[in-house]
Coordinates of C-alpha atoms and ligand atoms in Angstrom, one line a residue:
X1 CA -3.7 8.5 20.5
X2 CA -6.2 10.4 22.6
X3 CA -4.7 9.3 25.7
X4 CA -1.3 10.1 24.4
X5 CA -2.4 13.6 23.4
X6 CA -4.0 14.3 27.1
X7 CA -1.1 13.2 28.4
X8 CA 1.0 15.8 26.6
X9 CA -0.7 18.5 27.4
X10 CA -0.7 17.4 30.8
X11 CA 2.8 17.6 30.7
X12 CA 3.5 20.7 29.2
X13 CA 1.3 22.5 31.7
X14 CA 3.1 20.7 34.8
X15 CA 6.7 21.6 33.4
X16 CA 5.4 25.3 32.4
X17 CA 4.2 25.5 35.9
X18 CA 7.5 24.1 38.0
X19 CA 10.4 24.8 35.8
X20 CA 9.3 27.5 34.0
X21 CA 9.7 28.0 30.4
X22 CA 13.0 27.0 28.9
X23 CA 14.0 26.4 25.5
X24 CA 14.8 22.7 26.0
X25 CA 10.9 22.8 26.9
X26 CA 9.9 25.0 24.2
X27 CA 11.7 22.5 22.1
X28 CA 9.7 19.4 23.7
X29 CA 6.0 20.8 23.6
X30 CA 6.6 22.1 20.5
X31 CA 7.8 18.7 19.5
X32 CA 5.0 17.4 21.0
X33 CA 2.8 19.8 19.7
X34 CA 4.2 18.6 16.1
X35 CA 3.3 15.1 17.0
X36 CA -0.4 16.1 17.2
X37 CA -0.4 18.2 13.9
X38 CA 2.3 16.5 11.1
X39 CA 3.1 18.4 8.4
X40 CA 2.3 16.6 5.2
X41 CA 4.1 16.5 2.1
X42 CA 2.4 14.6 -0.7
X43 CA 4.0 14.2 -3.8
X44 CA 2.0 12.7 -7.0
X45 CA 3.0 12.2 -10.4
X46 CA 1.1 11.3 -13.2
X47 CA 0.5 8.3 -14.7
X48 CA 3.0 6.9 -13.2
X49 CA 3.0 2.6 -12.8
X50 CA 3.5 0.6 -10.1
X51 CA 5.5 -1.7 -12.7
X52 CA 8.2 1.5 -13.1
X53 CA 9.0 1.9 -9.4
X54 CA 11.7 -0.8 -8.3
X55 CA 10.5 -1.5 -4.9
X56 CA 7.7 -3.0 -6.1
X57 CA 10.0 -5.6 -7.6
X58 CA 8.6 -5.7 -11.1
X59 CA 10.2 -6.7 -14.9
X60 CA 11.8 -2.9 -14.9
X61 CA 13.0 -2.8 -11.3
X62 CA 16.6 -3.7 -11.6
X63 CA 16.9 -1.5 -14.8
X64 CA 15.0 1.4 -14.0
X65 CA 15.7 1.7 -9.8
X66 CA 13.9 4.5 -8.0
X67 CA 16.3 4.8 -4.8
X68 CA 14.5 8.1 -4.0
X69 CA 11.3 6.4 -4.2
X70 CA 12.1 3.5 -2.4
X71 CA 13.6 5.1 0.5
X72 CA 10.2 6.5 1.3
X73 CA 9.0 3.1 1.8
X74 CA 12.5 1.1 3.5
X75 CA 12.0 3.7 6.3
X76 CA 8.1 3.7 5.9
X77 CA 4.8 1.4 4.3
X78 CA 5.3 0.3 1.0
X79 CA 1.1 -0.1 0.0
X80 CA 0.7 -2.8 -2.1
X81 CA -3.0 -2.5 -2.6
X82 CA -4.3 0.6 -3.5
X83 CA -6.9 1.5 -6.1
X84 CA -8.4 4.1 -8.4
X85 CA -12.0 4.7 -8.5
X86 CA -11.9 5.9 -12.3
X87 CA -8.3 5.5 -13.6
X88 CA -8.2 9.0 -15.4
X89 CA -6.5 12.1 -14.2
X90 CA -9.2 14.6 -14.1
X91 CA -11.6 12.3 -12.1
X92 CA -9.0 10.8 -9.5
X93 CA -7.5 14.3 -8.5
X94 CA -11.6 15.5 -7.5
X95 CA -12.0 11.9 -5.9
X96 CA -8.6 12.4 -4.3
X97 CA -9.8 16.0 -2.6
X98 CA -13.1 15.0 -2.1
X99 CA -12.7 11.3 -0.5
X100 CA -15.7 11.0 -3.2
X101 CA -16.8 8.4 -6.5
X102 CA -17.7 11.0 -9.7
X103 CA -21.2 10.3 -8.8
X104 CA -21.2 12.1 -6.3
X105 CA -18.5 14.7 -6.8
X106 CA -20.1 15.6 -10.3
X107 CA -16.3 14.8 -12.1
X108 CA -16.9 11.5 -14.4
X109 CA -14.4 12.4 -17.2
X110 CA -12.0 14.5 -18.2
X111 CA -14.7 17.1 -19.3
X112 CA -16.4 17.9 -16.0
X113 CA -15.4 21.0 -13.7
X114 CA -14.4 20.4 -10.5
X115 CA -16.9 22.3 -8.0
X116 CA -14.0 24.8 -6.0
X117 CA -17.0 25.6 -3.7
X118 CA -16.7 22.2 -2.8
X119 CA -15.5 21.3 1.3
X120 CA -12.8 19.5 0.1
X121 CA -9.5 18.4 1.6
X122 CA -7.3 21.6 1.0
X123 CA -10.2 23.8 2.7
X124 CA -10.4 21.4 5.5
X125 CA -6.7 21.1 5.9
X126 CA -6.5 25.0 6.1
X127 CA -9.7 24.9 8.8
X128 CA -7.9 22.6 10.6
X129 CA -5.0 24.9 11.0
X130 CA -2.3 24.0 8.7
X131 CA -0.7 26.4 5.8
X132 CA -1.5 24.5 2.2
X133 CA -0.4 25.1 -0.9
X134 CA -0.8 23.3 -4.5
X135 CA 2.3 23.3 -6.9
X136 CA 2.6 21.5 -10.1
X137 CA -0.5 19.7 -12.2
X138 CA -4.3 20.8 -11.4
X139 CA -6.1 19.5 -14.3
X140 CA -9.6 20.3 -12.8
X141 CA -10.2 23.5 -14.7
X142 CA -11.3 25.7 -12.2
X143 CA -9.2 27.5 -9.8
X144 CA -7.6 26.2 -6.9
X145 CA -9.3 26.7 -3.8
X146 CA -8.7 26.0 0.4
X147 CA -4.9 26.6 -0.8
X148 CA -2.8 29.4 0.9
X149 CA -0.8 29.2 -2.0
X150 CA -1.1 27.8 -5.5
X151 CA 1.4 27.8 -8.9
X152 CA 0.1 25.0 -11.0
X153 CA 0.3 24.1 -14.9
X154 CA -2.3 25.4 -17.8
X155 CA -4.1 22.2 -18.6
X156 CA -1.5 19.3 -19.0
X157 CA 1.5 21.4 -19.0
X158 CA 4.7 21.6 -21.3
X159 CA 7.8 19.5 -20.2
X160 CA 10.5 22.3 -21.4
X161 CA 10.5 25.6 -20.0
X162 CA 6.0 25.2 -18.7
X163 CA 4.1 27.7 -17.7
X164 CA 2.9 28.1 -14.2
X165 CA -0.2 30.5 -13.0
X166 CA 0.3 31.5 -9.5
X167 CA -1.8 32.7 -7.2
X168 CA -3.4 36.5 -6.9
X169 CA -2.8 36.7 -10.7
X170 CA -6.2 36.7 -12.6
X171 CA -7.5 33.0 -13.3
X172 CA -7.6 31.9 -16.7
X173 CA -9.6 28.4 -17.4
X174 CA -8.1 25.6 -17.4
X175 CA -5.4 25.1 -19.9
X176 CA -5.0 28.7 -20.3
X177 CA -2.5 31.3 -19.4
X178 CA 0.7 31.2 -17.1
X179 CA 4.1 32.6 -17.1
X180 CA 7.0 31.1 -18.6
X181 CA 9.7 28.9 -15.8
X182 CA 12.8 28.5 -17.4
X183 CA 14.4 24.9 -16.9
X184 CA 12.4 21.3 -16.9
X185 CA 9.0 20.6 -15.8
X186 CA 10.0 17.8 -12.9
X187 CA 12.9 20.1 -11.4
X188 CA 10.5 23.5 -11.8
X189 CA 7.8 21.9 -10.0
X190 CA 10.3 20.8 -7.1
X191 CA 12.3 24.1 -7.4
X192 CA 8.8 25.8 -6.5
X193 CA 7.7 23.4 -3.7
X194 CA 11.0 24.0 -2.2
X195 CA 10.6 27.8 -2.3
X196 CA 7.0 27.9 -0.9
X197 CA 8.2 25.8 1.8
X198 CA 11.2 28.2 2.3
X199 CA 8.8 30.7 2.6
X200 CA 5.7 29.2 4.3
X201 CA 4.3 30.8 7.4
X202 CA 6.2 28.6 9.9
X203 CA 3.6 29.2 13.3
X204 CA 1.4 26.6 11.4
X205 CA 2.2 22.9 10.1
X206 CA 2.0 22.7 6.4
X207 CA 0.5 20.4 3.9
X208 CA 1.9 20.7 0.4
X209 CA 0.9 19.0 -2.6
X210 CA 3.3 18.7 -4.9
X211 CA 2.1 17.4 -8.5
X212 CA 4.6 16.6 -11.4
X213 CA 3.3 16.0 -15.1
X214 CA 6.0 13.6 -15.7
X215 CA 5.3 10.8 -16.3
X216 CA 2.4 11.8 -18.5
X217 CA 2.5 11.2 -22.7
X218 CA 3.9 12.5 -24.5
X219 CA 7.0 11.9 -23.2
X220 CA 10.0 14.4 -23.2
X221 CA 12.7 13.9 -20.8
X222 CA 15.3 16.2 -19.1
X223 CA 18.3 16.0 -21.6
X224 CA 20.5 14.4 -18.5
X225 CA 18.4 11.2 -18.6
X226 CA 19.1 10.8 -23.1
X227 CA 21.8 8.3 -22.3
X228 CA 20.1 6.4 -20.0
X229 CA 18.9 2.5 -21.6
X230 CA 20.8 3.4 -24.9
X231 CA 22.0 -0.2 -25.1
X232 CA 20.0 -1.7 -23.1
X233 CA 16.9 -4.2 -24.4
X234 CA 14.0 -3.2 -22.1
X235 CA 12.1 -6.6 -20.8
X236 CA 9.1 -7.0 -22.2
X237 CA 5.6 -8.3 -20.7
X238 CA 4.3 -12.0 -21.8
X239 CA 1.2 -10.2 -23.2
X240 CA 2.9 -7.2 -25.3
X241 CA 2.1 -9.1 -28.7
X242 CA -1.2 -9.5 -28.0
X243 CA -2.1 -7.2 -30.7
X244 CA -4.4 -4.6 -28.5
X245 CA -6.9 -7.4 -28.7
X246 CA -7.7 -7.7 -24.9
X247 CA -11.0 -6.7 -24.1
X248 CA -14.1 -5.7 -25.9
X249 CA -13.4 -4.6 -29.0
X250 CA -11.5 -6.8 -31.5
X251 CA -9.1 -5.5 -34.0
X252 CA -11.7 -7.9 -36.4
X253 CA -14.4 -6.3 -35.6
X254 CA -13.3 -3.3 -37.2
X255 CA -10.8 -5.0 -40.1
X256 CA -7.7 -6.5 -39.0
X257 CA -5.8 -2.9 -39.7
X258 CA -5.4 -0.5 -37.0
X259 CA -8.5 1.4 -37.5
X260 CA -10.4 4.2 -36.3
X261 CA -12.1 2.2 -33.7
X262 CA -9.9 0.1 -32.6
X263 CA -7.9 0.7 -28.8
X264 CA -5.2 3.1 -29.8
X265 CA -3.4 3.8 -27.6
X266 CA -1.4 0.8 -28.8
X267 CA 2.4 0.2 -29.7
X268 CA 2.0 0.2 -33.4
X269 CA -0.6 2.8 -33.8
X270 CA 1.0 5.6 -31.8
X271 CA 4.5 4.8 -31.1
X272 CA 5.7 4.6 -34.7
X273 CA 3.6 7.3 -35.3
X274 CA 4.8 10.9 -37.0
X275 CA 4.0 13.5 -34.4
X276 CA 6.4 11.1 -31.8
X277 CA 8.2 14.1 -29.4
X278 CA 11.4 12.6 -29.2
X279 CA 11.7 11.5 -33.1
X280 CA 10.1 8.3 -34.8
X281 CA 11.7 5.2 -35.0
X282 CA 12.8 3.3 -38.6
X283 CA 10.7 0.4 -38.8
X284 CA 10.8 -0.1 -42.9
X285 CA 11.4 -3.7 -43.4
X286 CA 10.8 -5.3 -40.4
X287 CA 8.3 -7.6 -39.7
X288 CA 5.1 -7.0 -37.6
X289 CA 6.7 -8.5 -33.9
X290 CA 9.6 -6.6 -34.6
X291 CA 8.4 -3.4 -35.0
X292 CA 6.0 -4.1 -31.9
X293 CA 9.2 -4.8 -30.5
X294 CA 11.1 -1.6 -31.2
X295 CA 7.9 0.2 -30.5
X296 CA 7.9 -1.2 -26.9
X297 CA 11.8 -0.3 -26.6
X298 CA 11.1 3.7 -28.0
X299 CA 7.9 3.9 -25.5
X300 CA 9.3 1.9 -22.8
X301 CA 12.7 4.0 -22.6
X302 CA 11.7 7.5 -23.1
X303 CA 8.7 6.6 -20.3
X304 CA 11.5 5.5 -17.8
X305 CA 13.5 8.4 -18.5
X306 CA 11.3 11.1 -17.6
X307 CA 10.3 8.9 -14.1
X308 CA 14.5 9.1 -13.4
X309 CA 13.7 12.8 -13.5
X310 CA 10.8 12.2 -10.9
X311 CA 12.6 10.0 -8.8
X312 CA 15.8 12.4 -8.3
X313 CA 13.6 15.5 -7.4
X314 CA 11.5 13.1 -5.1
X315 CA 15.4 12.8 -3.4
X316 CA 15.9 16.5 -3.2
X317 CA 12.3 17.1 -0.7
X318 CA 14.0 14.5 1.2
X319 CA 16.8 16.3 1.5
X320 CA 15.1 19.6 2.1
X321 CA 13.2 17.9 4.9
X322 CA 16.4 16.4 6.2
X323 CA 18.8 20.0 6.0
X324 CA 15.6 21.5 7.8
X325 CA 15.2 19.1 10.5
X326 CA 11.8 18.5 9.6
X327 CA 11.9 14.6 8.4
X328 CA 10.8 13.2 11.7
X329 CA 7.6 15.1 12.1
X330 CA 6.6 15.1 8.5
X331 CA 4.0 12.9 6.6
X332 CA 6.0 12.2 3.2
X333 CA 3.4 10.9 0.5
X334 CA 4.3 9.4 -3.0
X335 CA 1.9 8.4 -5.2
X336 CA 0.5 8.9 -8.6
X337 CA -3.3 9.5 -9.6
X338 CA -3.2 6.5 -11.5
X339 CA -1.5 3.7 -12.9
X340 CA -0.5 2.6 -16.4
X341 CA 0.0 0.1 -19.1
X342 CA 3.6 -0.1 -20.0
X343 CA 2.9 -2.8 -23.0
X344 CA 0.5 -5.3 -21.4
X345 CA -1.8 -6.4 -23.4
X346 CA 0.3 -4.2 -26.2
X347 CA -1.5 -1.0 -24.5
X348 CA -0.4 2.2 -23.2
X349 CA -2.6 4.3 -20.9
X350 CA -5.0 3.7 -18.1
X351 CA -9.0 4.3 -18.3
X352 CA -8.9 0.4 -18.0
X353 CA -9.7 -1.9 -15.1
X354 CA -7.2 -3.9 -15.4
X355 CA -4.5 -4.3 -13.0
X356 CA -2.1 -2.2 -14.2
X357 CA -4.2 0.4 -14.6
X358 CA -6.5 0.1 -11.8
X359 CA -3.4 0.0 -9.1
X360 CA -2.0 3.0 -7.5
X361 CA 1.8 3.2 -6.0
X362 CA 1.9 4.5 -3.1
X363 CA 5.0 4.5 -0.1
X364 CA 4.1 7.0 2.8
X365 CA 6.7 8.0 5.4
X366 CA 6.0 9.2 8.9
X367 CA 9.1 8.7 11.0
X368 CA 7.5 10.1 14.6
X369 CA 4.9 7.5 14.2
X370 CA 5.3 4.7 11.6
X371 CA 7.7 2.1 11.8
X372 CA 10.2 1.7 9.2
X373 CA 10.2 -1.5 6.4
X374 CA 6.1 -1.8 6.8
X375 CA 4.1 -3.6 4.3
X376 CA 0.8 -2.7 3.6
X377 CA -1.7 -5.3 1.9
X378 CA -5.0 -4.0 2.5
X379 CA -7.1 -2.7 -0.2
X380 CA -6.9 0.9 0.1
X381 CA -8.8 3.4 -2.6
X382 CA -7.9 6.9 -3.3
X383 CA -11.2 8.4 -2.0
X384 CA -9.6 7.3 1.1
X385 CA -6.8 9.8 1.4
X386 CA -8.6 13.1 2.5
X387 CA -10.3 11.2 5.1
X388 CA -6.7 9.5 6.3
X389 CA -4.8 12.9 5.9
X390 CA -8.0 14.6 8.2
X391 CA -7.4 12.1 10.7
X392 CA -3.8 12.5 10.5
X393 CA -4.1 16.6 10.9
X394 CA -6.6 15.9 13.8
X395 CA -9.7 17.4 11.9
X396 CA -12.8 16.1 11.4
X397 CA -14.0 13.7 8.4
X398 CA -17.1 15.0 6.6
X399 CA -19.4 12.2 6.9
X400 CA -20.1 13.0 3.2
X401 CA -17.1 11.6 2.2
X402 CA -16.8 7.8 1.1
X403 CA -13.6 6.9 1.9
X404 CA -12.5 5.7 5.1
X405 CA -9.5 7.0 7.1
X406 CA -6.3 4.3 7.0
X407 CA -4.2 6.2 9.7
X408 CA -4.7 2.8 11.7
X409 CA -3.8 0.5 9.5
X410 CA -0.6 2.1 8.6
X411 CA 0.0 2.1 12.3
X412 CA -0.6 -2.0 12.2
X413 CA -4.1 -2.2 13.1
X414 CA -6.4 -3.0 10.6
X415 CA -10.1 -2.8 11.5
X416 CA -11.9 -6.1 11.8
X417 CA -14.6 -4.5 9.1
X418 CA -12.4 -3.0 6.5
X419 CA -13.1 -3.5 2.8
X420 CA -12.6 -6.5 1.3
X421 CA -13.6 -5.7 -2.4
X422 CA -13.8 -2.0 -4.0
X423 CA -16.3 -0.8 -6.7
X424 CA -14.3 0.9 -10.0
X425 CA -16.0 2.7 -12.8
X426 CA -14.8 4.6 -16.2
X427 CA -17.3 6.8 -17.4
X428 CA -15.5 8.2 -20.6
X429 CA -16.7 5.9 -23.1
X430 CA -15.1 5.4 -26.0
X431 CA -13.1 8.7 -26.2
X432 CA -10.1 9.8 -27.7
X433 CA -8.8 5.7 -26.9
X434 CA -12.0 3.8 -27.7
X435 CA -11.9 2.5 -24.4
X436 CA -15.8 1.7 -23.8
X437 CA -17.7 2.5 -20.3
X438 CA -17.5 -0.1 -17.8
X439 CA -17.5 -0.8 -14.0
X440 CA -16.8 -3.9 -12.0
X441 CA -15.6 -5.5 -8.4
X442 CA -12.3 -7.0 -7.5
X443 CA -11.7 -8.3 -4.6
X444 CA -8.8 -9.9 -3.1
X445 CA -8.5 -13.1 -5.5
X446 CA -11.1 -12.2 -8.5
X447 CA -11.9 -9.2 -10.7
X448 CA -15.3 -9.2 -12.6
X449 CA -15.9 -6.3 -15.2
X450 CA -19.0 -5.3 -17.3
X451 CA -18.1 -3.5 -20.5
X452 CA -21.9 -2.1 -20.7
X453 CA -20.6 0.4 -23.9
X454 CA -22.8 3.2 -23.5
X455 CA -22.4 6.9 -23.5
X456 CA -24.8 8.0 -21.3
X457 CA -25.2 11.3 -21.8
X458 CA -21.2 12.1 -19.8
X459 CA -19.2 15.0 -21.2
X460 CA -16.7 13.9 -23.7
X461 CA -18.3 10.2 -24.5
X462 CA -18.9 9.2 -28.0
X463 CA -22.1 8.8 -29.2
X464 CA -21.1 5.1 -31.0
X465 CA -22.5 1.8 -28.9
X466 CA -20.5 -1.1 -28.1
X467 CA -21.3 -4.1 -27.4
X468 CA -21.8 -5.2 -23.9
X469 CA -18.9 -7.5 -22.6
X470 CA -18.2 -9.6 -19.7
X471 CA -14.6 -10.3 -18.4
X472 CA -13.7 -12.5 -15.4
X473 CA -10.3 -13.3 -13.7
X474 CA -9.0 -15.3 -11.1
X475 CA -6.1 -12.8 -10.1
X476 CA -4.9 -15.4 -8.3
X477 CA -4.1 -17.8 -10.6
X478 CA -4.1 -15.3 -13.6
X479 CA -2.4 -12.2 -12.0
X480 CA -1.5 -10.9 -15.5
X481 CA -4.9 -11.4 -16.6
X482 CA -4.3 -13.2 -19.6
X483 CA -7.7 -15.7 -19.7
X484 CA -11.4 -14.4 -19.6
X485 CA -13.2 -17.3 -17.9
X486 CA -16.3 -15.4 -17.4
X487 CA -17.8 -18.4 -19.2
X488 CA -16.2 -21.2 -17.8
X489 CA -18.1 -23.6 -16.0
X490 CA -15.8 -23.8 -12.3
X491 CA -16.4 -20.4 -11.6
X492 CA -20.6 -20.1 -12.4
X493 CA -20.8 -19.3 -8.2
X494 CA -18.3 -17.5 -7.7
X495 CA -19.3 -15.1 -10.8
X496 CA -23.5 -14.8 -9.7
X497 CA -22.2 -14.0 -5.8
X498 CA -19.6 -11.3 -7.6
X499 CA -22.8 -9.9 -9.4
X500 CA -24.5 -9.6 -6.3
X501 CA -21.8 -8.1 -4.5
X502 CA -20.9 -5.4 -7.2
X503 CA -25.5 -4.5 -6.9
X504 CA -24.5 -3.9 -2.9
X505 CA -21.6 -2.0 -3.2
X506 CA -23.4 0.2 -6.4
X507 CA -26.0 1.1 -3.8
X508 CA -24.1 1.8 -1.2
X509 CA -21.7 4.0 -3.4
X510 CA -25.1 6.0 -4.6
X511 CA -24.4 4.7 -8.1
X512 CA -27.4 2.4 -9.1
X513 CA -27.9 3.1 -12.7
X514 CA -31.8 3.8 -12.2
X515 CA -31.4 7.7 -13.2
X516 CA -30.2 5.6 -16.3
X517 CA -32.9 3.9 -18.1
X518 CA -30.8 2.7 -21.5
X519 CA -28.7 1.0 -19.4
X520 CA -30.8 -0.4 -17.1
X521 CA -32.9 -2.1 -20.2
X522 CA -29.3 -3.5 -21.0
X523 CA -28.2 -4.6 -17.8
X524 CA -32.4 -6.5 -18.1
X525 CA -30.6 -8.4 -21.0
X526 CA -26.9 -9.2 -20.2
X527 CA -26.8 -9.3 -16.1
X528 CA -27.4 -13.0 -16.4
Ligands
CA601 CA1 -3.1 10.7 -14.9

């Protein structure tokens, strides 16, 4: 790309000098001049699964299609492997402007304040020239910084008629303050992207992140989508009866009732639940499966609907870009700062390693450079965004940062030395979900985690121990993740050399454990 950028220039000068200035010129070097600097739209939702988006070809895909969605990646990369390094919102969104773990940007849970004196990406992005802005969900308490412009949601947000709190309007923390937007979250979120961009200062390229709530719990959807599944049955995952007995902490353990301490965020335990925002479903008289089952249906459908809502408005900024003959020389993103459990394993939210949770989707479209119908398979984090979108804008990547720029491998070229395993840890222990603390490796074929169930002193953890926990998969005969074979026999090698391998990348992620003596006593006791 260097050479082609000398080259440019050289050109422009040559024709300024022979023919003059002309608009067809104009027109070409500032085409050109585009080409060096894309403008970058990057649109992420929240919570939003892999599973729920139909390109990636999953049990929901011919039910619930996402054309909008999908077109992103037919006439761009559909990424098939990317990661969260803590799969909670708070944490992901400062890893995400940072290109940082928690450990070293200082947000572990939802609790922590995201430093806004921070060099992060928006700050960078504006150094580097461009005209930012942030619309939508923050969720990282303090006030936006490094963005020209910024309207974003109190705390999670409302899905009917939110609040916004825009910019040069005094900043109230977190989930406080705003004024009232008449109309539904998705399409107000959109509706203000669209007018910032209508109003951006055009001499500079933009980047714009656009950030929907949807499709966050509880879920409401726009009243357009109620008809949608009515009489439809929603397939269901192998492992939705399961019983939210998949991991650590046993329903046994605590009774076989849904107790306080159990994983909640279940089917039975929330779903059926009073306090439900589109009304509780009837269960009296059925057995337990088939309220499980009609539990799953109610979740299932009312999740879907609000991501129809996300997927039409991700249509309309590709027809903005399209009316405004900007599609060719802008970056579209879509992604979400997480995944989710839609029933697997009879669980709801993320916080988990596991697959569904862990994975990101993410389709990225960049018709002046990037090839359409691309497939992307290499294992790609979200600390590795800011450095990629740096690259992208021509800017610099702060050697702090811990990601690693992908600009080339969406272009086809994957560096001989990119990462072939990635380093995930959840902080939060136990809270609101009874999700315990854990970290673990997964590379390509295997996934080892270790539940060490302690609170450590992070904002928002419970002070109750659990006990430590080992899980192994072999993703590639297990891709579901149905059978812990952390203690069968085959796989004794394969396990000790993961161990190792997760001690290496913990160091090299500045995330040893040593300024955590309780948990280095237990890893003493359960590493082996
Ligand atoms: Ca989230």
């Amino acid at each position: 790309m260097i050479r082609y950028f000398q080259e440019t220039s050289v050109l422009v000068l040559f024709s300024a000098f022979i023919f003059g200035c002309n608009s067809q010129e104009n027109r070409e070097s500032s085409e050109k001049e585009d080409l060096k600097q894309p403008n970058i739209i990057y649109i992420m939702s929240d919570d939003h699964a892999k599973n729920a988006i139909s390109i990636y070809g999953s049990r929901l895909a011919e039910i619930a299609p996402t054309p909008n969605i999908d077109r992103i990646a037919k006439e761009g990369v559909l990424m098939n492997n990317v990661f969260v390094t803590n799969s909670i919102c708070t944490p992901s969104r400062a890893a995400i402007l940072t290109g940082q773990y928690s450990q070293l940007n200082g947000v572990y849970t939802l609790k922590d304040d995201f430093d806004n004196s921070s060099n992060h990406l928006g700050k960078l992005m504006q150094k580097a020239g461009y005209s930012t802005a942030v619309v939508g969900k923050w969720h990282l308490h303090t006030e936006p910084t490094g963005f020209d412009y910024y309207n974003v949601l109190p705390g999670q947000g409302l899905y009917n008629n939110p609040k916004l709190k825009e910019i040069g309007k005094p900043w109230k923390y977190h989930n406080k303050g705003g004024e009232v937007y008449k109309g539904y979250v998705t399409d107000v979120i959109t509706d203000e992207s669209i007018k910032w961009l209508d109003n951006r200062d055009k001499s500079k390229p933009f980047f714009l992140m656009s950030h929907h709530k949807a499709p966050h719990g509880l879920w409401e959807f726009a009243k357009r989508h109620e008809h949608l599944f009515t009489d439809e049955d929603i397939p269901e995952p192998n492992s939705l009866y399961e019983n939210a007995n998949h991991g650590p902490i046993k329903g046994e353990r605590y009774g076989s009732s849904i107790s306080d301490r159990y994983p909640r965020r279940n089917m039975l335990h929330q779903v059926t639940r009073e306090g439900w925002p589109t009304g509780i479903i009837d269960t009296i008289g059925m057995t337990r499966e088939e309220k499980i089952h009609s539990a799953y249906q109610k979740y299932v459908k009312d999740y879907l609907r609000t991501v129809a809502a996300i997927d039409e408005n991700v249509g309309r900024i590709l027809d903005y870009l399209d009316d405004n003959d900007l599609a060719k020389n802008t970056i579209v993103i879509y992604t979400s700062d997480q995944g989710q459990l839609l029933g697997e394993h009879d669980y709801f939210d993320k916080r988990w390693m596991y697959e569904e949770s862990l994975s990101m989707p993410m389709v990225i479209r960049y018709p002046a450079m990037i090839n359409p119908k691309q497939v992307n398979n290499d294992m790609v984090l979200n600390i590795d965004f800011a450095p990629t979108l740096l690259e992208f804008a021509g800017a610099e990547v702060p050697s702090k940062m811990q990601g690693r720029s992908f600009k080339s491998n969406l272009l086809g070229s994957t560096p001989t030395d990119w990462r072939t395993s990635m380093y995930y840890r959840y902080w939060m222990h136990m809270a609101h979900h009874y999700i315990p603390g854990h970290y673990g490796i997964r590379t390509k074929d295997y996934k080892l985690i270790f539940f060490y169930g302690l609170p450590l002193n992070r904002n928002g953890a419970l002070s109750e121990i659990t006990e430590p926990y080992w899980e192994f998969y072999d993703l590639k005969n297990d891709p579901k993740e149905m059978n812990n074979l952390y203690a069968d026999e085959k796989y004794q090698t394969i396990i000790k050399e993961l161990k190792a391998e997760l001690l290496v990348k913990k160091k090299e992620l500045k995330d040893t454990d040593e300024s955590y003596p309780e948990l280095m006593e237990l890893r003493n006791k359960f590493w082996n």
